[in-house]
XYZ file of C-alpha atoms in Angstrom:
399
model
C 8.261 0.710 32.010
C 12.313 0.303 32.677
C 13.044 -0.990 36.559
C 15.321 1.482 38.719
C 18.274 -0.539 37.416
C 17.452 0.269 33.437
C 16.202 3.816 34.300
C 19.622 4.186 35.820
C 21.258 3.117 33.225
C 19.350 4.915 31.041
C 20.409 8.131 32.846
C 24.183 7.163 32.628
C 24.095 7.158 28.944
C 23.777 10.125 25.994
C 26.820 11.778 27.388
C 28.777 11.456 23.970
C 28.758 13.802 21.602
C 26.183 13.856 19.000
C 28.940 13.194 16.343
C 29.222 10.106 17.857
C 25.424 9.783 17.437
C 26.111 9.983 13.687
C 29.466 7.866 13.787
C 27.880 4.868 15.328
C 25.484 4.544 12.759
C 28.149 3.768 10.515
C 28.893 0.253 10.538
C 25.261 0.035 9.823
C 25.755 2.022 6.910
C 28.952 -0.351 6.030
C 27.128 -3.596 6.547
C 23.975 -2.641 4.427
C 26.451 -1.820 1.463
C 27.354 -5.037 1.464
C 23.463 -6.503 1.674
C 22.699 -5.395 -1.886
C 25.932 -4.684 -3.447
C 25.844 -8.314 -5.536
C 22.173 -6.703 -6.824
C 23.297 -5.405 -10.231
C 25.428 -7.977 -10.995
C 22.811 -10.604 -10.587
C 22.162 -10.670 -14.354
C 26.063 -11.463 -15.456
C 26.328 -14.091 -12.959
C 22.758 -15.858 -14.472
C 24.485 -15.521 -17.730
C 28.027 -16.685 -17.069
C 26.996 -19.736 -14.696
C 23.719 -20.416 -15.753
C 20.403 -20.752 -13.682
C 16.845 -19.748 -13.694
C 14.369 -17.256 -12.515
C 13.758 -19.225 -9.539
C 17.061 -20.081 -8.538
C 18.023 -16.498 -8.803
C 15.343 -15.839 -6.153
C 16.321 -18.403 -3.824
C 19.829 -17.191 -4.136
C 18.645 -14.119 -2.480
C 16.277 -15.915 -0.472
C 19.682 -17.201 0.961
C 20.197 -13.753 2.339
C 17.011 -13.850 4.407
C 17.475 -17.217 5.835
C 20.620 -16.167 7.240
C 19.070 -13.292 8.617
C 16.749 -14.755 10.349
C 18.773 -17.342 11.914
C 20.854 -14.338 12.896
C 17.941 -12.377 14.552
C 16.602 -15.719 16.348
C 20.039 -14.816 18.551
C 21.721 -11.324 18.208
C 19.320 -9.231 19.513
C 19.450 -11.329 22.812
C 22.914 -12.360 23.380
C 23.012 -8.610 22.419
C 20.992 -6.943 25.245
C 22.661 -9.516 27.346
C 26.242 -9.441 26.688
C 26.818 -6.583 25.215
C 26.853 -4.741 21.425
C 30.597 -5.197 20.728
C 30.572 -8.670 21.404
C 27.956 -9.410 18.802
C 29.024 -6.702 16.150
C 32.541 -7.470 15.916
C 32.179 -11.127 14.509
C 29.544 -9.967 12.478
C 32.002 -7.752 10.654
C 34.542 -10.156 10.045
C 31.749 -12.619 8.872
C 30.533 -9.490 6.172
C 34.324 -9.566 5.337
C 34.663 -13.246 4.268
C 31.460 -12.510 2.355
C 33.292 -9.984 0.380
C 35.916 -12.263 -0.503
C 33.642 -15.166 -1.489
C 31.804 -12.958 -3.768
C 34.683 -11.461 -5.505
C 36.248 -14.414 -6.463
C 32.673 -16.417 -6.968
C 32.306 -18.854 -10.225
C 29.024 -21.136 -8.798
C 25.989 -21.424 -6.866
C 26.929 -22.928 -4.072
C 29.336 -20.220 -3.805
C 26.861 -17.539 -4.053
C 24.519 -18.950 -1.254
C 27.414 -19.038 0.926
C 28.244 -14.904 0.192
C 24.538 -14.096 0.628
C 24.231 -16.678 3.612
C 27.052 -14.746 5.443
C 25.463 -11.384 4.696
C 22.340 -11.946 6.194
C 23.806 -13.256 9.391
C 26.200 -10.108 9.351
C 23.101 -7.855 8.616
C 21.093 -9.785 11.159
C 23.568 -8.583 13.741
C 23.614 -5.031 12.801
C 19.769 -4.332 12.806
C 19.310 -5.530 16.259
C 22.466 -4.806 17.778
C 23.972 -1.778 15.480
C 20.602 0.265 15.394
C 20.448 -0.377 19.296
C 24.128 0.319 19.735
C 23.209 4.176 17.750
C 20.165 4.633 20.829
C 22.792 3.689 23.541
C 25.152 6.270 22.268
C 22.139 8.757 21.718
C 21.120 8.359 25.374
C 17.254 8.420 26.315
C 16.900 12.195 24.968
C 18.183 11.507 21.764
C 16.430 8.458 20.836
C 14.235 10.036 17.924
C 17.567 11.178 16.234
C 18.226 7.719 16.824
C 15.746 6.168 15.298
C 16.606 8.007 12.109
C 20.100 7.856 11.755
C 19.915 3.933 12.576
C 16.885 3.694 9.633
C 18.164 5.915 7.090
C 22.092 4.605 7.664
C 20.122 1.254 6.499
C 18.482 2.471 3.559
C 21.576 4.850 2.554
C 23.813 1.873 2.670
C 21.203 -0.531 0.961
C 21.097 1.982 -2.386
C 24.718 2.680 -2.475
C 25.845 -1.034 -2.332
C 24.305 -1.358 -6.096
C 25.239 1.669 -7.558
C 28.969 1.105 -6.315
C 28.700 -2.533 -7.905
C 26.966 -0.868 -10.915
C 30.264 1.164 -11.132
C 33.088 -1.148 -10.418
C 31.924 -4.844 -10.904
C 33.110 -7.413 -8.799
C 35.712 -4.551 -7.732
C 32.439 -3.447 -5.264
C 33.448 -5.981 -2.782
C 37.377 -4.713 -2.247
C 36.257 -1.259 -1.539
C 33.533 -2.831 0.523
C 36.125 -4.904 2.556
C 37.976 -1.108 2.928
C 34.483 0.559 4.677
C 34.078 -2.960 6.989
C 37.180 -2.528 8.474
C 36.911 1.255 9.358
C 33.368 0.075 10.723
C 35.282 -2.494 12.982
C 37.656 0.676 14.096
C 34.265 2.493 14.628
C 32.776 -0.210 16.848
C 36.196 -0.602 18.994
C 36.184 2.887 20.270
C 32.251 3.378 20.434
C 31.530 4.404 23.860
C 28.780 2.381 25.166
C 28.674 0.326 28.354
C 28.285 -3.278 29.002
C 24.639 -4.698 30.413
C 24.454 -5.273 34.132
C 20.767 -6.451 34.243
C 20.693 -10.210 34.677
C 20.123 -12.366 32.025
C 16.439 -13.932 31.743
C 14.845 -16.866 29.515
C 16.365 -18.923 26.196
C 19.286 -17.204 24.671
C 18.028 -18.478 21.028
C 14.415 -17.584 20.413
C 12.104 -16.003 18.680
C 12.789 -12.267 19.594
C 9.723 -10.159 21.191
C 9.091 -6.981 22.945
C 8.096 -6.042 26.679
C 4.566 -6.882 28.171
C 2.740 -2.959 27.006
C 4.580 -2.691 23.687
C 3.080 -5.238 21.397
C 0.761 -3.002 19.565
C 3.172 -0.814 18.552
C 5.490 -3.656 17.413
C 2.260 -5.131 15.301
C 1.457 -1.463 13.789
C 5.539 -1.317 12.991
C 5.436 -4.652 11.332
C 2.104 -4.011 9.511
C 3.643 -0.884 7.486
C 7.609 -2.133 7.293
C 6.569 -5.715 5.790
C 5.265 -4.802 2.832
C 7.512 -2.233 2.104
C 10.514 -4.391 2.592
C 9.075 -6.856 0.312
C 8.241 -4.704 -2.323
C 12.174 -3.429 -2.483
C 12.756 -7.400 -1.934
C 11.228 -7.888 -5.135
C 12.833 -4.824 -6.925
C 16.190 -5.807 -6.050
C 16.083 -9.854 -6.887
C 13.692 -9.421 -10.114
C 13.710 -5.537 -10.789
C 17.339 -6.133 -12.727
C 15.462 -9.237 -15.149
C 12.805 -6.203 -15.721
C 14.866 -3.801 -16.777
C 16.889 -6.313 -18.980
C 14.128 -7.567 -20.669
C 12.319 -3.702 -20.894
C 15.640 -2.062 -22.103
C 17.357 -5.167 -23.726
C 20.497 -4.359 -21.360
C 22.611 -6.735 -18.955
C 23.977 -3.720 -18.285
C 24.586 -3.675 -14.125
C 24.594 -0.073 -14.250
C 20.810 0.296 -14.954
C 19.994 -2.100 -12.505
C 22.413 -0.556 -9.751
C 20.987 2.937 -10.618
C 17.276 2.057 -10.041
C 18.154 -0.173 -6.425
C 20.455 3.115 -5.931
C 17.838 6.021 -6.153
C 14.659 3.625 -4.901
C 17.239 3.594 -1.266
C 17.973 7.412 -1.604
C 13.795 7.862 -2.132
C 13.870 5.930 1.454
C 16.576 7.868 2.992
C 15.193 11.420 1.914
C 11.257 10.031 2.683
C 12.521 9.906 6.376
C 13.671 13.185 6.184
C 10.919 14.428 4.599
C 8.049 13.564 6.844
C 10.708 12.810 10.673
C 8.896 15.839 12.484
C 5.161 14.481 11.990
C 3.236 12.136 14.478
C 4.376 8.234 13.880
C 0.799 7.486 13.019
C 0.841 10.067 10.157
C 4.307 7.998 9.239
C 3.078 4.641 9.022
C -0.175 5.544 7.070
C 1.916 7.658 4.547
C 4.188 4.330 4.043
C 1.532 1.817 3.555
C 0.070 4.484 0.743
C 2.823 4.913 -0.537
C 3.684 1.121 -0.907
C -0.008 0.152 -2.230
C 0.302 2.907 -4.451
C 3.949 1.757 -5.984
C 2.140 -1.881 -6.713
C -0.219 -0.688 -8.145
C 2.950 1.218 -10.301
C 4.496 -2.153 -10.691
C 1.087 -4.005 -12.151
C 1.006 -1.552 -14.761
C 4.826 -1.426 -15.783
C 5.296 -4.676 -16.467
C 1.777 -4.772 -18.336
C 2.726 -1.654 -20.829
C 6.272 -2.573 -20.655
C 6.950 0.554 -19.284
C 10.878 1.471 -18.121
C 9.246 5.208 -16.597
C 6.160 3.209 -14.681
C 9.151 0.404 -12.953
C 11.411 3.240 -11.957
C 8.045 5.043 -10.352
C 7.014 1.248 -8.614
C 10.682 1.417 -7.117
C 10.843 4.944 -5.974
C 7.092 4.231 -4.612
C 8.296 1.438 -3.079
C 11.630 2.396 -1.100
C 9.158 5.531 0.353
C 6.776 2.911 1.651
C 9.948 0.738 3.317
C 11.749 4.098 4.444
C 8.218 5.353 6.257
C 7.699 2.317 7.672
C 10.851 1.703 9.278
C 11.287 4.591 11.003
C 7.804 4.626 12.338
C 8.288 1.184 13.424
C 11.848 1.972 15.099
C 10.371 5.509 16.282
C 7.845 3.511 18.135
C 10.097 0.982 19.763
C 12.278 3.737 21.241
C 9.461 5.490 22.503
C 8.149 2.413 24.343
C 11.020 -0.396 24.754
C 13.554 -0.422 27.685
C 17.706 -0.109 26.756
C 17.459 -3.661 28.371
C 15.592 -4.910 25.649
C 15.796 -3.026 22.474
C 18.180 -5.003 20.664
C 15.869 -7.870 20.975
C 12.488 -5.743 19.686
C 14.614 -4.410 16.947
C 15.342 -7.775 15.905
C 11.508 -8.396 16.144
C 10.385 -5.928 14.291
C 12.886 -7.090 11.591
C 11.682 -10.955 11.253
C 8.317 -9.589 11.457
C 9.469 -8.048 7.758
C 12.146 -10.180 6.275
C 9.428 -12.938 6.560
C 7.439 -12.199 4.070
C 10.524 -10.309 1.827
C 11.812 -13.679 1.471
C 8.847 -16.035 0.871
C 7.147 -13.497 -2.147
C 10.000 -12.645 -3.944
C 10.865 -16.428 -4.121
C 6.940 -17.258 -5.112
C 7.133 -14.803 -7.734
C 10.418 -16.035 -8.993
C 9.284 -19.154 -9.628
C 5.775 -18.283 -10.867
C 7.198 -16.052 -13.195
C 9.913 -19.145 -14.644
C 6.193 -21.022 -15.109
C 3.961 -18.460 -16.512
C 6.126 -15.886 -17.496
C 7.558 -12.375 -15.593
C 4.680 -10.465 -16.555
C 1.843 -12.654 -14.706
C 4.333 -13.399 -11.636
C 5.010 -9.831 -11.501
C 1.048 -8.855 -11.443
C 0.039 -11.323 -8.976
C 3.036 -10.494 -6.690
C 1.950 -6.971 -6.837
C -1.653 -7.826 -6.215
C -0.853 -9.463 -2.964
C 1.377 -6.960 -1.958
C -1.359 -4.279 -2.778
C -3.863 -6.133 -0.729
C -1.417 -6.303 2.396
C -0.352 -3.164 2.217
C -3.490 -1.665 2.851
C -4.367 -4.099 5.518
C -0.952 -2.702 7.246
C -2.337 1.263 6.622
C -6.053 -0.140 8.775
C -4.082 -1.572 11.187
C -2.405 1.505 11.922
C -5.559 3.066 11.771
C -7.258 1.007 14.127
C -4.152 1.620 16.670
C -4.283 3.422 19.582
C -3.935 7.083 20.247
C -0.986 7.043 22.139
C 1.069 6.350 18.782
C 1.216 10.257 17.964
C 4.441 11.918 19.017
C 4.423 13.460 22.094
């Protein structure tokens, strides 16, 4: 439970309008464009510079690293200092990553674009998503939670399609919607932290004494959904080259496109039921799109992928927002920052070690067998995640 300070102010906040409710979850949106907007156009960049499978993977495994470097700090120095402080530079930083990637002709410069996003993203799913509860105000905070998840997703699926579209032109319009999510964050009206700060200002981030079940039941159904998209968007666009005999970053940004706008609608779809019925429905739904995945790659079937994907973006979409629904129920203003960032290096964990595993099995034995054991392993935790939640407690349905 808050102390009188964060209860009051708690009560001080959620006077803005709700349109600012919706506004601040913009430079989420922004940021998340960015995330997976090099997806499509992994394939021309493996054929014009040259590298493997495996290095493709790690290349995206860049992304996580800096992510998680990010979320050992920003949600703390968040709660702490502020959410402008932290948001700001993490803007500018997406920025520079726009420009590397536009004018990229190596490796080593590609690791350095996806290095930058993560620590940009890192930044905007513990501070950005917390920034959209401040401005919600504690009788807003289930809108919250869905705005903050779905301005993830939505931004996550449009990034490829716009790069599917325009090429490396992705990243100039991309630069365009960073800097009117830097306008956004300058005029968003929440207040500055007056609790005192407590413990390391770099560690691993955690929740309140009382909330870690509902962070472990958050992290059990959002892993493996994140990891099965992971996988879609580092490997999916080698699939569907080698299914449709394409390098044609449209396809690819067109499948990473409507597997995010399966997430976004999924939380729409199922945001009045109890967060229990949520986080079931995603780990289903993310077993059952592995399952999808085993047997597209087996028949060498373009219909069975797309179903894995759309499958899979469901299971991440439920999972999110019952693991974000269940932090705002249960996690101080004080603190949310930092159990957002939890929640998120509870999934971007395994999202970056998989993918990478099955990148380079598949460079060994081939796409198909990395592709069925990835899926296998995914299946299996997956529907640990769905017992987990089972095994929670009662208090998990919506009040």
């Amino acid at each position: 439970m808050p102390g009188a300070r964060e209860a009051h102010e708690e009560r001080e906040e959620g006077t803005a309008p709700t349109r600012w409710v919706w506004t601040a979850a913009w430079p989420v949106t922004a940021v998340f464009v960015l995330s997976n907007a090099a997806t499509p156009l992994y394939v021309r960049w493996q054929r014009e510079i040259g590298f493997s499978k495996g290095t493709l993977t790690v290349i995206f495994a860049c992304y996580i690293v800096g992510l998680l470097g990010s979320l050992l700090v920003s949600g703390v120095v968040s709660d702490r200092v502020g959410r402008k402080p932290v948001l700001l530079p993490a803007l500018g930083l997406a920025m520079a990553a726009c420009a590397i990637f536009a004018s990229a002709s190596a490796v080593a410069a590609l690791i350095v674009a996806r290095l930058f996003s993560g620590i940009a993203v890192g930044a905007v799913v513990s501070a950005g998503m917390a920034a959209v509860t401040d401005v919600a105000g504690p009788g807003r905070r289930r809108l919250a939670a869905l705005l903050a998840s779905c301005a993830m997703v939505f931004g996550a699926g449009l990034g490829p399609l716009l790069a599917g579209v325009l090429g490396k032109g992705v990243f100039v319009l991309e630069a365009v919607l960073l800097a009117a999510a830097v306008l956004v964050v300058a005029r968003m009206p929440v207040r500055r932290p007056v609790a005192p700060a407590k413990g390391a200002w770099v560690r691993i981030p955690g929740v309140p004494r009382g909330s870690g079940g509902q962070l472990l039941m958050g992290i059990a159904v959002f892993a493996p959904g994140i990891t099965a998209t992971s996988f879609v968007l580092s490997l999916g666009p080698s699939l569907l080259s080698g299914l449709l005999d394409t390098t044609s970053p449209v396809a690819a940004g067109a499948m990473a496109f409507v597997m995010f706008l399966t997430a976004t609608g999924a939380q729409f779809a199922v945001q009045r039921l109890d967060r229990r019925t949520i986080l079931i429905a995603g780990a289903v739904s993310t077993t059952i799109g592995m399952g999808a995945l085993i047997a597209a790659v087996r028949a060498s079937s373009v219909p069975l992928l797309v179903a894995a994907a759309l499958l899979a973006g469901a299971g991440q979409g439920m999972g999110q927002l019952g693991g974000l629904s269940l932090l705002n129920s249960s996690v101080p203003a004080s603190r949310l920052a930092e159990a957002n960032a939890a929640l998120n290096v509870g999934g971007y964990v395994p999202a970056g070690v998989l993918p990478v595993t099955a990148g380079y099995l598949s460079d060994a034995a081939g796409l198909t067998a990395g592709a069925t054991v990835f899926g296998a392993v995914l299946m299996a935790l997956a529907l640990v995640g769905g017992l987990v939640v089972l095994a929670g407690p009662p208090s998990v349905r919506r009040k």
